[in-house]
GROMACS .gro file of N, CA and C in nm:
model
  204
    1MET      N    1   0.084  -0.117   0.000
    1MET     CA    2   0.000   0.000   0.000
    1MET      C    3   0.089   0.124   0.000
    2PHE      N    4   0.037   0.226  -0.061
    2PHE     CA    5   0.106   0.353  -0.067
    2PHE      C    6   0.013   0.462  -0.017
    3GLU      N    7   0.073   0.570   0.030
    3GLU     CA    8  -0.005   0.681   0.081
    3GLU      C    9   0.042   0.808   0.012
    4LEU      N   10  -0.053   0.885  -0.037
    4LEU     CA   11  -0.026   1.015  -0.097
    4LEU      C   12  -0.078   1.119  -0.001
    5VAL      N   13   0.005   1.216   0.037
    5VAL     CA   14  -0.034   1.320   0.131
    5VAL      C   15  -0.025   1.454   0.058
    6GLU      N   16  -0.129   1.534   0.070
    6GLU     CA   17  -0.133   1.663   0.002
    6GLU      C   18  -0.186   1.769   0.098
    7ASP      N   19  -0.117   1.882   0.106
    7ASP     CA   20  -0.165   1.996   0.184
    7ASP      C   21  -0.235   2.093   0.090
    8HIS      N   22  -0.349   2.144   0.135
    8HIS     CA   23  -0.426   2.239   0.054
    8HIS      C   24  -0.497   2.336   0.146
    9ARG      N   25  -0.464   2.463   0.134
    9ARG     CA   26  -0.528   2.569   0.212
    9ARG      C   27  -0.526   2.540   0.362
   10GLY      N   28  -0.414   2.493   0.410
   10GLY     CA   29  -0.399   2.469   0.553
   10GLY      C   30  -0.452   2.335   0.602
   11ASP      N   31  -0.512   2.257   0.515
   11ASP     CA   32  -0.562   2.124   0.552
   11ASP      C   33  -0.474   2.018   0.486
   12THR      N   34  -0.470   1.902   0.548
   12THR     CA   35  -0.394   1.790   0.493
   12THR      C   36  -0.489   1.679   0.452
   13TYR      N   37  -0.469   1.627   0.332
   13TYR     CA   38  -0.552   1.520   0.279
   13TYR      C   39  -0.463   1.399   0.250
   14ARG      N   40  -0.519   1.280   0.271
   14ARG     CA   41  -0.446   1.157   0.245
   14ARG      C   42  -0.528   1.065   0.157
   15MET      N   43  -0.457   0.994   0.070
   15MET     CA   44  -0.520   0.893  -0.013
   15MET      C   45  -0.435   0.767   0.001
   16VAL      N   46  -0.498   0.656   0.029
   16VAL     CA   47  -0.427   0.529   0.042
   16VAL      C   48  -0.469   0.441  -0.075
   17TYR      N   49  -0.370   0.384  -0.143
   17TYR     CA   50  -0.400   0.300  -0.259
   17TYR      C   51  -0.302   0.185  -0.266
   18THR      N   52  -0.332   0.091  -0.351
   18THR     CA   53  -0.244  -0.025  -0.370
   18THR      C   54  -0.213  -0.043  -0.517
   19VAL      N   55  -0.093  -0.088  -0.547
   19VAL     CA   56  -0.055  -0.119  -0.684
   19VAL      C   57   0.000  -0.262  -0.691
   20ARG      N   58  -0.051  -0.348  -0.609
   20ARG     CA   59  -0.006  -0.487  -0.605
   20ARG      C   60  -0.062  -0.570  -0.719
   21PHE      N   61  -0.149  -0.513  -0.797
   21PHE     CA   62  -0.215  -0.588  -0.903
   21PHE      C   63  -0.162  -0.544  -1.039
   22ALA      N   64  -0.147  -0.639  -1.129
   22ALA     CA   65  -0.092  -0.609  -1.261
   22ALA      C   66  -0.188  -0.530  -1.350
   23LYS      N   67  -0.318  -0.549  -1.333
   23LYS     CA   68  -0.415  -0.492  -1.425
   23LYS      C   69  -0.505  -0.386  -1.364
   24ALA      N   70  -0.484  -0.350  -1.239
   24ALA     CA   71  -0.573  -0.254  -1.175
   24ALA      C   72  -0.503  -0.184  -1.059
   25VAL      N   73  -0.548  -0.062  -1.032
   25VAL     CA   74  -0.507   0.012  -0.913
   25VAL      C   75  -0.634   0.042  -0.835
   26TYR      N   76  -0.635   0.008  -0.708
   26TYR     CA   77  -0.752   0.032  -0.623
   26TYR      C   78  -0.721   0.144  -0.525
   27VAL      N   79  -0.807   0.246  -0.524
   27VAL     CA   80  -0.800   0.349  -0.421
   27VAL      C   81  -0.879   0.295  -0.302
   28LEU      N   82  -0.812   0.279  -0.190
   28LEU     CA   83  -0.874   0.215  -0.075
   28LEU      C   84  -0.943   0.314   0.017
   29HIS      N   85  -0.892   0.437   0.027
   29HIS     CA   86  -0.951   0.533   0.120
   29HIS      C   87  -0.893   0.671   0.094
   30CYS      N   88  -0.975   0.773   0.099
   30CYS     CA   89  -0.932   0.913   0.093
   30CYS      C   90  -0.995   0.985   0.211
   31PHE      N   91  -0.917   1.069   0.277
   31PHE     CA   92  -0.971   1.138   0.393
   31PHE      C   93  -0.891   1.262   0.424
   32GLN      N   94  -0.955   1.354   0.498
   32GLN     CA   95  -0.888   1.474   0.545
   32GLN      C   96  -0.827   1.445   0.680
   33LYS      N   97  -0.701   1.479   0.695
   33LYS     CA   98  -0.633   1.461   0.823
   33LYS      C   99  -0.684   1.568   0.917
   34LYS      N  100  -0.744   1.527   1.028
   34LYS     CA  101  -0.806   1.623   1.118
   34LYS      C  102  -0.728   1.646   1.246
   35SER      N  103  -0.643   1.551   1.284
   35SER     CA  104  -0.568   1.564   1.408
   35SER      C  105  -0.464   1.675   1.396
   36PRO      N  106  -0.466   1.772   1.486
   36PRO     CA  107  -0.369   1.881   1.478
   36PRO      C  108  -0.229   1.841   1.523
   37SER      N  109  -0.217   1.726   1.590
   37SER     CA  110  -0.086   1.686   1.641
   37SER      C  111  -0.046   1.550   1.586
   38GLY      N  112   0.079   1.538   1.550
   38GLY     CA  113   0.132   1.409   1.506
   38GLY      C  114   0.087   1.370   1.367
   39ILE      N  115   0.140   1.256   1.323
   39ILE     CA  116   0.107   1.207   1.189
   39ILE      C  117   0.027   1.078   1.194
   40ARG      N  118  -0.010   1.037   1.313
   40ARG     CA  119  -0.081   0.911   1.330
   40ARG      C  120  -0.217   0.914   1.260
   41THR      N  121  -0.245   0.807   1.189
   41THR     CA  122  -0.376   0.789   1.126
   41THR      C  123  -0.466   0.717   1.225
   42ALA      N  124  -0.591   0.760   1.233
   42ALA     CA  125  -0.686   0.702   1.328
   42ALA      C  126  -0.705   0.552   1.303
   43LYS      N  127  -0.722   0.477   1.410
   43LYS     CA  128  -0.740   0.332   1.401
   43LYS      C  129  -0.861   0.297   1.315
   44THR      N  130  -0.967   0.375   1.324
   44THR     CA  131  -1.086   0.348   1.241
   44THR      C  132  -1.052   0.357   1.093
   45ASP      N  133  -0.968   0.455   1.055
   45ASP     CA  134  -0.926   0.467   0.916
   45ASP      C  135  -0.838   0.349   0.875
   46ILE      N  136  -0.746   0.309   0.962
   46ILE     CA  137  -0.658   0.196   0.933
   46ILE      C  138  -0.738   0.067   0.916
   47ASP      N  139  -0.835   0.045   1.005
   47ASP     CA  140  -0.920  -0.074   0.995
   47ASP      C  141  -0.998  -0.074   0.864
   48LEU      N  142  -1.050   0.042   0.826
   48LEU     CA  143  -1.126   0.053   0.701
   48LEU      C  144  -1.036   0.024   0.580
   49ILE      N  145  -0.915   0.074   0.583
   49ILE     CA  146  -0.820   0.049   0.474
   49ILE      C  147  -0.792  -0.100   0.459
   50HIS      N  148  -0.767  -0.168   0.571
   50HIS     CA  149  -0.740  -0.312   0.565
   50HIS      C  150  -0.861  -0.390   0.515
   51GLU      N  151  -0.979  -0.351   0.556
   51GLU     CA  152  -1.101  -0.419   0.509
   51GLU      C  153  -1.118  -0.399   0.358
   52ARG      N  154  -1.094  -0.277   0.312
   52ARG     CA  155  -1.109  -0.250   0.169
   52ARG      C  156  -1.000  -0.319   0.086
   53LEU      N  157  -0.883  -0.339   0.144
   53LEU     CA  158  -0.779  -0.414   0.073
   53LEU      C  159  -0.824  -0.558   0.051
   54LYS      N  160  -0.886  -0.617   0.152
   54LYS     CA  161  -0.940  -0.753   0.136
   54LYS      C  162  -1.045  -0.756   0.025
   55LEU      N  163  -1.134  -0.656   0.024
   55LEU     CA  164  -1.237  -0.649  -0.080
   55LEU      C  165  -1.173  -0.630  -0.218
   56ALA      N  166  -1.069  -0.549  -0.226
   56ALA     CA  167  -1.001  -0.527  -0.354
   56ALA      C  168  -0.939  -0.657  -0.405
   57ARG      N  169  -0.877  -0.733  -0.317
   57ARG     CA  170  -0.818  -0.862  -0.357
   57ARG      C  171  -0.926  -0.954  -0.413
   58ASN      N  172  -1.038  -0.962  -0.343
   58ASN     CA  173  -1.148  -1.047  -0.389
   58ASN      C  174  -1.202  -0.999  -0.523
   59ASP      N  175  -1.220  -0.868  -0.537
   59ASP     CA  176  -1.271  -0.812  -0.662
   59ASP      C  177  -1.175  -0.842  -0.777
   60TYR      N  178  -1.047  -0.828  -0.753
   60TYR     CA  179  -0.947  -0.854  -0.857
   60TYR      C  180  -0.953  -0.999  -0.904
   61GLU      N  181  -0.965  -1.090  -0.810
   61GLU     CA  182  -0.974  -1.233  -0.847
   61GLU      C  183  -1.098  -1.262  -0.930
   62VAL      N  184  -1.210  -1.197  -0.896
   62VAL     CA  185  -1.334  -1.217  -0.971
   62VAL      C  186  -1.319  -1.162  -1.113
   63ARG      N  187  -1.260  -1.043  -1.126
   63ARG     CA  188  -1.249  -0.978  -1.256
   63ARG      C  189  -1.138  -1.037  -1.344
   64TYR      N  190  -1.024  -1.069  -1.284
   64TYR     CA  191  -0.906  -1.103  -1.363
   64TYR      C  192  -0.847  -1.241  -1.332
   65GLY      N  193  -0.905  -1.314  -1.241
   65GLY     CA  194  -0.845  -1.441  -1.199
   65GLY      C  195  -0.744  -1.415  -1.090
   66LYS      N  196  -0.666  -1.515  -1.060
   66LYS     CA  197  -0.566  -1.501  -0.953
   66LYS      C  198  -0.469  -1.389  -0.984
   67LYS      N  199  -0.417  -1.328  -0.877
   67LYS     CA  200  -0.322  -1.218  -0.888
   67LYS      C  201  -0.201  -1.260  -0.970
   68ASP      N  202  -0.157  -1.170  -1.061
   68ASP     CA  203  -0.040  -1.197  -1.147
   68ASP      C  204   0.088  -1.191  -1.066
   0.00000   0.00000   0.00000
């Protein structure tokens, strides 16, 4: 998984995506960083990312067969 971080007008936005698949890129989660301190991502966001990664793996297998 990779994370893209972008600052815009004083706010920070993050996008988490995966490129583990040969034929597709799945965006797993996009969100605005709200915590004023530290770089830690909230556990709820991390849990959601992991759940969506599982769904992406399943979707890829349905669409393209086993992972290349």
